[in-house]
Amino acid sequence: MSWSLKGFSLLAIAAISFAAPTFSVSVNPLPLLPGETASVSVKAYTNSPPQGEFAGQPLRFVWDGESWVAFLGVHALTKPGKYHLRICLPSGPCQEMELSVAPKDYPLERLRLPAEKTVLLKPELVKEEREIVAKAYSTFSAKPMWFLPFSPPLKGELVVTSPFGLRRAYGNSPPSGFHDGVDFRAKEGTPVYAPAPGRVILAKELLLRGKMVILDHGAGVMSGFLHLSEIDVKEGQEVKRGELIGKVGNTGLSTAPHLHWEVRVNGVAVNPLTWLEKSFRPERPPFLKNQRAWLRLIP
Ligand SMILES: [Zn+2]
């Protein structure tokens, strides 16, 4: 009798260790929208991150204290429809699901540039600069440095002169792309502040973008500030939320002083204004949550 019980418990252990471990995946918010951000959370207690892909875009997971999380940017020109998400744990099991991208139409804007500025649109100059910026935006540091929704990069009332996603055409040519950031009206010399903690990965004067600063906020989330009149940070420097990084200007391919602020998530340009409302993270660092739990135990 005791022998057969032992046999049963051995079988039970074998069954547990060979069963595929389950894990849960949540995506927030749904449905996805072109030009917007979403977070993909995976609850799985593994030592190394899951692997994931959304519509051909590799996802990069970082540990967020309670789960693995990847931040996902939906390209502004994504057509509405169903797109494939696949997540696999390092040990092998995978989950697949179809995610809906809902429609979102962006209006068309025609820009007229002064003749001396159109020379800046020469393809070889555009390409060279695009490579410098793409290289900076391809930086990846695993630790997300922000907890709160971003703070506005300008103080006072924000006046949007050109929203994110606007389809753009120069002169009479067909649309050459879309506006990959948001433009705020501001006078030359207005201070520009870091919207979230980050590390300066680019602080440089470029032909089209003018004086530009790029901040790496971690986990593939970055923001860029263009056409500045002055840069007040150095590459490699860490900045706090609200720290001065530069001043508004009209440098590069710009027709009047303004601040162009762009946010890249996993390499994809997304609407920065959404980041002023949502952090896409638990709003409290996990250690603070635990502290509160401990405090509740103290009479
Ligand atoms: Zn702009």
mmCIF file of C-alpha atoms and ligand atoms in Angstrom:
data_model
loop_
_atom_site.group_PDB
_atom_site.id
_atom_site.type_symbol
_atom_site.label_atom_id
_atom_site.label_comp_id
_atom_site.label_asym_id
_atom_site.label_seq_id
_atom_site.Cartn_x
_atom_site.Cartn_y
_atom_site.Cartn_z
ATOM 1 C CA MET A 1 0.000 0.000 0.000
ATOM 2 C CA SER A 2 2.683 2.477 1.044
ATOM 3 C CA TRP A 3 4.680 1.564 -2.093
ATOM 4 C CA SER A 4 1.769 2.374 -4.418
ATOM 5 C CA LEU A 5 1.210 5.738 -2.649
ATOM 6 C CA LYS A 6 4.873 6.622 -3.181
ATOM 7 C CA GLY A 7 4.467 5.698 -6.829
ATOM 8 C CA PHE A 8 1.454 7.981 -7.093
ATOM 9 C CA SER A 9 3.259 10.957 -5.542
ATOM 10 C CA LEU A 10 6.230 10.452 -7.884
ATOM 11 C CA LEU A 11 3.827 10.474 -10.820
ATOM 12 C CA ALA A 12 2.184 13.632 -9.502
ATOM 13 C CA ILE A 13 5.559 15.421 -9.226
ATOM 14 C CA ALA A 14 6.445 14.326 -12.746
ATOM 15 C CA ALA A 15 3.113 15.645 -14.026
ATOM 16 C CA ILE A 16 3.697 19.043 -12.377
ATOM 17 C CA SER A 17 7.228 19.475 -13.643
ATOM 18 C CA PHE A 18 6.400 18.486 -17.225
ATOM 19 C CA ALA A 19 3.180 20.485 -17.562
ATOM 20 C CA ALA A 20 3.677 23.613 -19.689
ATOM 21 C CA PRO A 21 3.811 26.574 -17.266
ATOM 22 C CA THR A 22 1.009 29.013 -17.988
ATOM 23 C CA PHE A 23 1.464 32.774 -18.081
ATOM 24 C CA SER A 24 -0.850 35.699 -18.558
ATOM 25 C CA VAL A 25 -0.481 38.503 -21.094
ATOM 26 C CA SER A 26 -2.287 41.829 -20.900
ATOM 27 C CA VAL A 27 -2.205 44.712 -23.369
ATOM 28 C CA ASN A 28 -3.235 48.211 -22.382
ATOM 29 C CA PRO A 29 -5.103 50.166 -23.714
ATOM 30 C CA LEU A 30 -7.172 48.293 -26.302
ATOM 31 C CA PRO A 31 -8.076 48.700 -29.100
ATOM 32 C CA LEU A 32 -4.711 49.940 -30.324
ATOM 33 C CA LEU A 33 -4.678 53.199 -32.274
ATOM 34 C CA PRO A 34 -2.305 54.358 -35.024
ATOM 35 C CA GLY A 35 0.303 56.701 -33.531
ATOM 36 C CA GLU A 36 -0.398 55.695 -29.934
ATOM 37 C CA THR A 37 1.428 53.758 -27.190
ATOM 38 C CA ALA A 38 0.449 50.532 -25.422
ATOM 39 C CA SER A 39 2.090 48.407 -22.763
ATOM 40 C CA VAL A 40 2.304 44.630 -22.953
ATOM 41 C CA SER A 41 2.596 42.954 -19.530
ATOM 42 C CA VAL A 42 3.571 39.343 -19.052
ATOM 43 C CA LYS A 43 3.084 37.752 -15.641
ATOM 44 C CA ALA A 44 5.721 35.044 -15.534
ATOM 45 C CA TYR A 45 8.413 34.521 -12.929
ATOM 46 C CA THR A 46 11.314 33.765 -15.223
ATOM 47 C CA ASN A 47 14.927 34.879 -14.810
ATOM 48 C CA SER A 48 15.270 36.152 -18.334
ATOM 49 C CA PRO A 49 12.764 38.224 -20.326
ATOM 50 C CA PRO A 50 10.115 36.763 -22.636
ATOM 51 C CA GLN A 51 10.520 37.213 -26.378
ATOM 52 C CA GLY A 52 7.760 38.947 -28.247
ATOM 53 C CA GLU A 53 6.744 40.356 -31.581
ATOM 54 C CA PHE A 54 3.849 42.545 -32.649
ATOM 55 C CA ALA A 55 3.110 42.885 -36.390
ATOM 56 C CA GLY A 56 6.768 42.151 -37.141
ATOM 57 C CA GLN A 57 8.019 44.630 -34.494
ATOM 58 C CA PRO A 58 10.263 42.843 -31.950
ATOM 59 C CA LEU A 59 9.249 43.737 -28.384
ATOM 60 C CA ARG A 60 11.831 44.295 -25.652
ATOM 61 C CA PHE A 61 10.696 43.273 -22.189
ATOM 62 C CA VAL A 62 12.057 44.750 -18.959
ATOM 63 C CA TRP A 63 11.246 43.684 -15.381
ATOM 64 C CA ASP A 64 8.810 46.127 -13.783
ATOM 65 C CA GLY A 65 8.805 44.818 -10.199
ATOM 66 C CA GLU A 66 5.704 42.671 -10.660
ATOM 67 C CA SER A 67 5.761 41.551 -14.274
ATOM 68 C CA TRP A 68 7.689 41.793 -17.516
ATOM 69 C CA VAL A 69 6.632 44.806 -19.532
ATOM 70 C CA ALA A 70 7.313 45.991 -23.083
ATOM 71 C CA PHE A 71 6.248 49.356 -24.473
ATOM 72 C CA LEU A 72 4.823 49.233 -27.937
ATOM 73 C CA GLY A 73 4.444 52.050 -30.471
ATOM 74 C CA VAL A 74 1.786 51.643 -33.171
ATOM 75 C CA HIS A 75 2.982 53.324 -36.378
ATOM 76 C CA ALA A 76 0.858 56.359 -37.318
ATOM 77 C CA LEU A 77 0.228 54.988 -40.843
ATOM 78 C CA THR A 78 -0.992 51.542 -39.646
ATOM 79 C CA LYS A 79 -4.173 50.507 -41.495
ATOM 80 C CA PRO A 80 -7.090 49.441 -39.275
ATOM 81 C CA GLY A 81 -7.367 45.674 -38.843
ATOM 82 C CA LYS A 82 -6.145 42.705 -36.840
ATOM 83 C CA TYR A 83 -2.441 42.329 -36.090
ATOM 84 C CA HIS A 84 -0.594 39.387 -34.622
ATOM 85 C CA LEU A 85 1.021 39.398 -31.157
ATOM 86 C CA ARG A 86 3.257 36.474 -30.184
ATOM 87 C CA ILE A 87 4.946 36.095 -26.785
ATOM 88 C CA CYS A 88 7.244 33.215 -25.824
ATOM 89 C CA LEU A 89 8.854 32.438 -22.473
ATOM 90 C CA PRO A 90 12.561 31.544 -22.499
ATOM 91 C CA SER A 91 11.535 27.987 -21.508
ATOM 92 C CA GLY A 92 9.501 27.570 -24.697
ATOM 93 C CA PRO A 93 5.735 28.018 -24.202
ATOM 94 C CA CYS A 94 4.179 30.706 -26.394
ATOM 95 C CA GLN A 95 0.931 32.622 -26.552
ATOM 96 C CA GLU A 96 -0.500 34.141 -29.707
ATOM 97 C CA MET A 97 -3.336 36.598 -30.086
ATOM 98 C CA GLU A 98 -4.852 38.968 -32.620
ATOM 99 C CA LEU A 99 -5.019 42.626 -31.583
ATOM 100 C CA SER A 100 -7.290 45.157 -33.268
ATOM 101 C CA VAL A 101 -5.975 48.484 -34.489
ATOM 102 C CA ALA A 102 -8.925 50.887 -34.738
ATOM 103 C CA PRO A 103 -9.080 53.586 -37.448
ATOM 104 C CA LYS A 104 -7.733 57.077 -36.835
ATOM 105 C CA ASP A 105 -7.573 59.685 -39.592
ATOM 106 C CA TYR A 106 -4.984 62.413 -39.579
ATOM 107 C CA PRO A 107 -5.579 65.564 -41.678
ATOM 108 C CA LEU A 108 -3.263 66.825 -44.466
ATOM 109 C CA GLU A 109 -1.229 70.012 -44.193
ATOM 110 C CA ARG A 110 0.623 71.790 -47.019
ATOM 111 C CA LEU A 111 3.792 73.576 -45.989
ATOM 112 C CA ARG A 112 5.439 76.410 -47.889
ATOM 113 C CA LEU A 113 9.070 76.964 -47.092
ATOM 114 C CA PRO A 114 11.230 79.985 -47.892
ATOM 115 C CA ALA A 115 13.576 79.206 -50.846
ATOM 116 C CA GLU A 116 16.721 79.308 -48.679
ATOM 117 C CA LYS A 117 15.268 76.575 -46.460
ATOM 118 C CA THR A 118 14.124 74.208 -49.288
ATOM 119 C CA VAL A 119 17.794 73.526 -50.102
ATOM 120 C CA LEU A 120 17.841 71.668 -46.770
ATOM 121 C CA LEU A 121 15.469 69.024 -48.216
ATOM 122 C CA LYS A 122 18.218 67.581 -50.520
ATOM 123 C CA PRO A 123 17.942 63.761 -50.258
ATOM 124 C CA GLU A 124 21.608 63.180 -49.326
ATOM 125 C CA LEU A 125 21.414 65.693 -46.468
ATOM 126 C CA VAL A 126 18.098 64.216 -45.277
ATOM 127 C CA LYS A 127 19.555 60.679 -45.349
ATOM 128 C CA GLU A 128 22.762 61.518 -43.488
ATOM 129 C CA GLU A 129 20.915 63.299 -40.709
ATOM 130 C CA ARG A 130 18.243 60.595 -40.486
ATOM 131 C CA GLU A 131 21.006 58.037 -39.848
ATOM 132 C CA ILE A 132 22.482 60.098 -36.971
ATOM 133 C CA VAL A 133 19.061 60.427 -35.335
ATOM 134 C CA ALA A 134 18.092 56.773 -35.989
ATOM 135 C CA LYS A 135 21.337 55.625 -34.355
ATOM 136 C CA ALA A 136 20.594 57.714 -31.249
ATOM 137 C CA TYR A 137 17.003 56.424 -31.099
ATOM 138 C CA SER A 138 18.193 52.803 -31.390
ATOM 139 C CA THR A 139 19.850 53.061 -27.941
ATOM 140 C CA PHE A 140 18.228 50.724 -25.421
ATOM 141 C CA SER A 141 18.630 50.837 -21.657
ATOM 142 C CA ALA A 142 16.596 48.334 -19.678
ATOM 143 C CA LYS A 143 15.612 50.372 -16.625
ATOM 144 C CA PRO A 144 12.482 52.520 -17.038
ATOM 145 C CA MET A 145 13.380 55.797 -15.277
ATOM 146 C CA TRP A 146 9.894 57.333 -15.030
ATOM 147 C CA PHE A 147 6.933 56.472 -12.798
ATOM 148 C CA LEU A 148 4.536 59.354 -13.442
ATOM 149 C CA PRO A 149 2.891 60.638 -16.608
ATOM 150 C CA PHE A 150 5.306 63.069 -18.311
ATOM 151 C CA SER A 151 5.253 66.742 -17.378
ATOM 152 C CA PRO A 152 4.895 69.359 -20.143
ATOM 153 C CA PRO A 153 8.273 70.484 -21.554
ATOM 154 C CA LEU A 154 7.103 74.134 -21.421
ATOM 155 C CA LYS A 155 5.692 76.023 -18.436
ATOM 156 C CA GLY A 156 2.320 77.775 -18.664
ATOM 157 C CA GLU A 157 -0.504 77.170 -21.129
ATOM 158 C CA LEU A 158 0.367 74.789 -23.966
ATOM 159 C CA VAL A 159 -0.694 76.031 -27.409
ATOM 160 C CA VAL A 160 -0.458 73.301 -30.059
ATOM 161 C CA THR A 161 0.254 74.828 -33.476
ATOM 162 C CA SER A 162 0.666 71.490 -35.265
ATOM 163 C CA PRO A 163 -0.577 68.197 -33.790
ATOM 164 C CA PHE A 164 1.079 64.801 -34.020
ATOM 165 C CA GLY A 165 0.224 62.679 -37.068
ATOM 166 C CA LEU A 166 -0.638 65.452 -39.527
ATOM 167 C CA ARG A 167 0.113 64.196 -43.072
ATOM 168 C CA ARG A 168 2.602 66.656 -44.585
ATOM 169 C CA ALA A 169 3.341 67.841 -48.106
ATOM 170 C CA TYR A 170 5.927 70.479 -49.018
ATOM 171 C CA GLY A 171 4.794 72.892 -51.771
ATOM 172 C CA ASN A 172 2.703 71.020 -54.377
ATOM 173 C CA SER A 173 4.402 67.626 -53.960
ATOM 174 C CA PRO A 174 2.459 64.579 -52.647
ATOM 175 C CA PRO A 175 2.524 63.890 -48.871
ATOM 176 C CA SER A 176 6.080 62.965 -47.918
ATOM 177 C CA GLY A 177 5.230 61.651 -44.488
ATOM 178 C CA PHE A 178 3.526 62.721 -41.316
ATOM 179 C CA HIS A 179 4.319 65.067 -38.452
ATOM 180 C CA ASP A 180 6.163 62.806 -36.021
ATOM 181 C CA GLY A 181 5.905 65.111 -33.015
ATOM 182 C CA VAL A 182 3.816 67.927 -31.613
ATOM 183 C CA ASP A 183 4.570 71.640 -32.129
ATOM 184 C CA PHE A 184 3.974 74.134 -29.335
ATOM 185 C CA ARG A 185 3.874 77.885 -29.838
ATOM 186 C CA ALA A 186 6.635 79.546 -27.822
ATOM 187 C CA LYS A 187 8.873 82.590 -28.036
ATOM 188 C CA GLU A 188 12.559 82.260 -28.857
ATOM 189 C CA GLY A 189 14.486 81.662 -25.628
ATOM 190 C CA THR A 190 11.597 80.046 -23.674
ATOM 191 C CA PRO A 191 13.071 77.401 -21.310
ATOM 192 C CA VAL A 192 12.487 73.735 -22.249
ATOM 193 C CA TYR A 193 12.313 71.199 -19.400
ATOM 194 C CA ALA A 194 12.806 67.416 -19.303
ATOM 195 C CA PRO A 195 9.303 65.840 -19.198
ATOM 196 C CA ALA A 196 10.643 62.789 -17.337
ATOM 197 C CA PRO A 197 13.940 61.576 -15.885
ATOM 198 C CA GLY A 198 16.376 60.473 -18.547
ATOM 199 C CA ARG A 199 19.880 60.368 -19.925
ATOM 200 C CA VAL A 200 20.981 62.724 -22.713
ATOM 201 C CA ILE A 201 21.946 60.561 -25.690
ATOM 202 C CA LEU A 202 22.168 63.340 -28.280
ATOM 203 C CA ALA A 203 22.848 67.068 -27.877
ATOM 204 C CA LYS A 204 23.864 68.385 -31.262
ATOM 205 C CA GLU A 205 23.175 70.929 -33.999
ATOM 206 C CA LEU A 206 21.748 69.282 -37.139
ATOM 207 C CA LEU A 207 20.852 70.826 -40.520
ATOM 208 C CA LEU A 208 17.114 70.021 -40.611
ATOM 209 C CA ARG A 209 16.268 69.471 -36.956
ATOM 210 C CA GLY A 210 18.432 72.356 -35.800
ATOM 211 C CA LYS A 211 19.795 72.181 -32.262
ATOM 212 C CA MET A 212 18.406 68.918 -30.928
ATOM 213 C CA VAL A 213 18.347 67.049 -27.622
ATOM 214 C CA ILE A 214 17.303 63.395 -27.255
ATOM 215 C CA LEU A 215 16.549 61.931 -23.815
ATOM 216 C CA ASP A 216 16.511 58.191 -23.132
ATOM 217 C CA HIS A 217 13.880 57.496 -20.455
ATOM 218 C CA GLY A 218 14.663 53.747 -20.462
ATOM 219 C CA ALA A 219 12.807 50.639 -21.704
ATOM 220 C CA GLY A 220 12.823 51.947 -25.288
ATOM 221 C CA VAL A 221 10.985 55.211 -24.486
ATOM 222 C CA MET A 222 12.731 58.388 -25.678
ATOM 223 C CA SER A 223 11.918 61.988 -26.371
ATOM 224 C CA GLY A 224 13.435 64.532 -28.732
ATOM 225 C CA PHE A 225 13.376 68.346 -28.748
ATOM 226 C CA LEU A 226 14.061 70.167 -32.017
ATOM 227 C CA HIS A 227 14.869 73.630 -33.418
ATOM 228 C CA LEU A 228 16.305 74.851 -30.081
ATOM 229 C CA SER A 229 18.182 78.155 -29.912
ATOM 230 C CA GLU A 230 20.371 76.841 -27.104
ATOM 231 C CA ILE A 231 21.291 73.416 -25.680
ATOM 232 C CA ASP A 232 21.877 73.360 -21.908
ATOM 233 C CA VAL A 233 22.862 69.687 -21.414
ATOM 234 C CA LYS A 234 25.721 67.427 -22.485
ATOM 235 C CA GLU A 235 25.615 63.942 -23.989
ATOM 236 C CA GLY A 236 25.796 61.293 -21.244
ATOM 237 C CA GLN A 237 24.329 63.613 -18.591
ATOM 238 C CA GLU A 238 21.407 62.378 -16.465
ATOM 239 C CA VAL A 239 18.522 64.797 -16.011
ATOM 240 C CA LYS A 240 15.641 64.879 -13.568
ATOM 241 C CA ARG A 241 12.011 65.490 -14.478
ATOM 242 C CA GLY A 242 11.586 69.272 -14.836
ATOM 243 C CA GLU A 243 15.300 70.018 -15.315
ATOM 244 C CA LEU A 244 16.245 72.679 -17.893
ATOM 245 C CA ILE A 245 17.570 71.087 -21.106
ATOM 246 C CA GLY A 246 17.543 73.985 -23.589
ATOM 247 C CA LYS A 247 15.696 76.994 -25.009
ATOM 248 C CA VAL A 248 13.086 77.319 -27.764
ATOM 249 C CA GLY A 249 14.402 78.503 -31.136
ATOM 250 C CA ASN A 250 14.032 78.503 -34.916
ATOM 251 C CA THR A 251 17.139 76.548 -35.975
ATOM 252 C CA GLY A 252 17.110 74.035 -38.872
ATOM 253 C CA LEU A 253 14.057 73.465 -41.115
ATOM 254 C CA SER A 254 11.666 75.677 -39.189
ATOM 255 C CA THR A 255 9.667 78.705 -40.281
ATOM 256 C CA ALA A 256 9.123 80.386 -36.887
ATOM 257 C CA PRO A 257 10.254 79.851 -33.284
ATOM 258 C CA HIS A 258 8.411 76.868 -31.769
ATOM 259 C CA LEU A 259 9.117 73.686 -29.827
ATOM 260 C CA HIS A 260 8.816 70.392 -31.691
ATOM 261 C CA TRP A 261 8.613 67.570 -29.110
ATOM 262 C CA GLU A 262 8.642 63.977 -30.291
ATOM 263 C CA VAL A 263 8.346 60.695 -28.388
ATOM 264 C CA ARG A 264 9.664 57.368 -29.708
ATOM 265 C CA VAL A 265 8.486 54.087 -28.225
ATOM 266 C CA ASN A 266 10.426 51.011 -29.326
ATOM 267 C CA GLY A 267 11.669 53.094 -32.270
ATOM 268 C CA VAL A 268 8.171 54.200 -33.389
ATOM 269 C CA ALA A 269 7.001 57.844 -33.330
ATOM 270 C CA VAL A 270 3.925 58.189 -31.106
ATOM 271 C CA ASN A 271 1.670 60.998 -29.915
ATOM 272 C CA PRO A 272 3.569 62.792 -27.099
ATOM 273 C CA LEU A 273 0.388 64.378 -25.655
ATOM 274 C CA THR A 274 -0.891 60.967 -24.486
ATOM 275 C CA TRP A 275 2.240 60.714 -22.304
ATOM 276 C CA LEU A 276 1.097 63.842 -20.405
ATOM 277 C CA GLU A 277 -1.983 61.873 -19.279
ATOM 278 C CA LYS A 278 -0.704 58.323 -18.859
ATOM 279 C CA SER A 279 2.529 56.797 -17.575
ATOM 280 C CA PHE A 280 1.790 53.327 -19.041
ATOM 281 C CA ARG A 281 3.272 51.990 -15.753
ATOM 282 C CA PRO A 282 2.035 51.377 -12.227
ATOM 283 C CA GLU A 283 2.145 54.942 -10.894
ATOM 284 C CA ARG A 284 3.997 53.983 -7.720
ATOM 285 C CA PRO A 285 7.377 52.292 -7.583
ATOM 286 C CA PRO A 286 6.854 48.714 -6.336
ATOM 287 C CA PHE A 287 9.078 49.247 -3.265
ATOM 288 C CA LEU A 288 6.783 52.106 -2.162
ATOM 289 C CA LYS A 289 3.742 49.879 -2.630
ATOM 290 C CA ASN A 290 5.384 47.284 -0.381
ATOM 291 C CA GLN A 291 6.232 49.980 2.152
ATOM 292 C CA ARG A 292 2.578 50.973 2.286
ATOM 293 C CA ALA A 293 1.611 47.331 2.799
ATOM 294 C CA TRP A 294 4.091 47.098 5.701
ATOM 295 C CA LEU A 295 2.859 50.372 7.190
ATOM 296 C CA ARG A 296 -0.689 48.995 7.266
ATOM 297 C CA LEU A 297 0.542 46.158 9.515
ATOM 298 C CA ILE A 298 1.860 48.650 12.102
ATOM 299 C CA PRO A 299 -0.922 49.574 14.561
HETATM 300 ZN ZN ZN B 1 7.080 69.732 -35.556
#
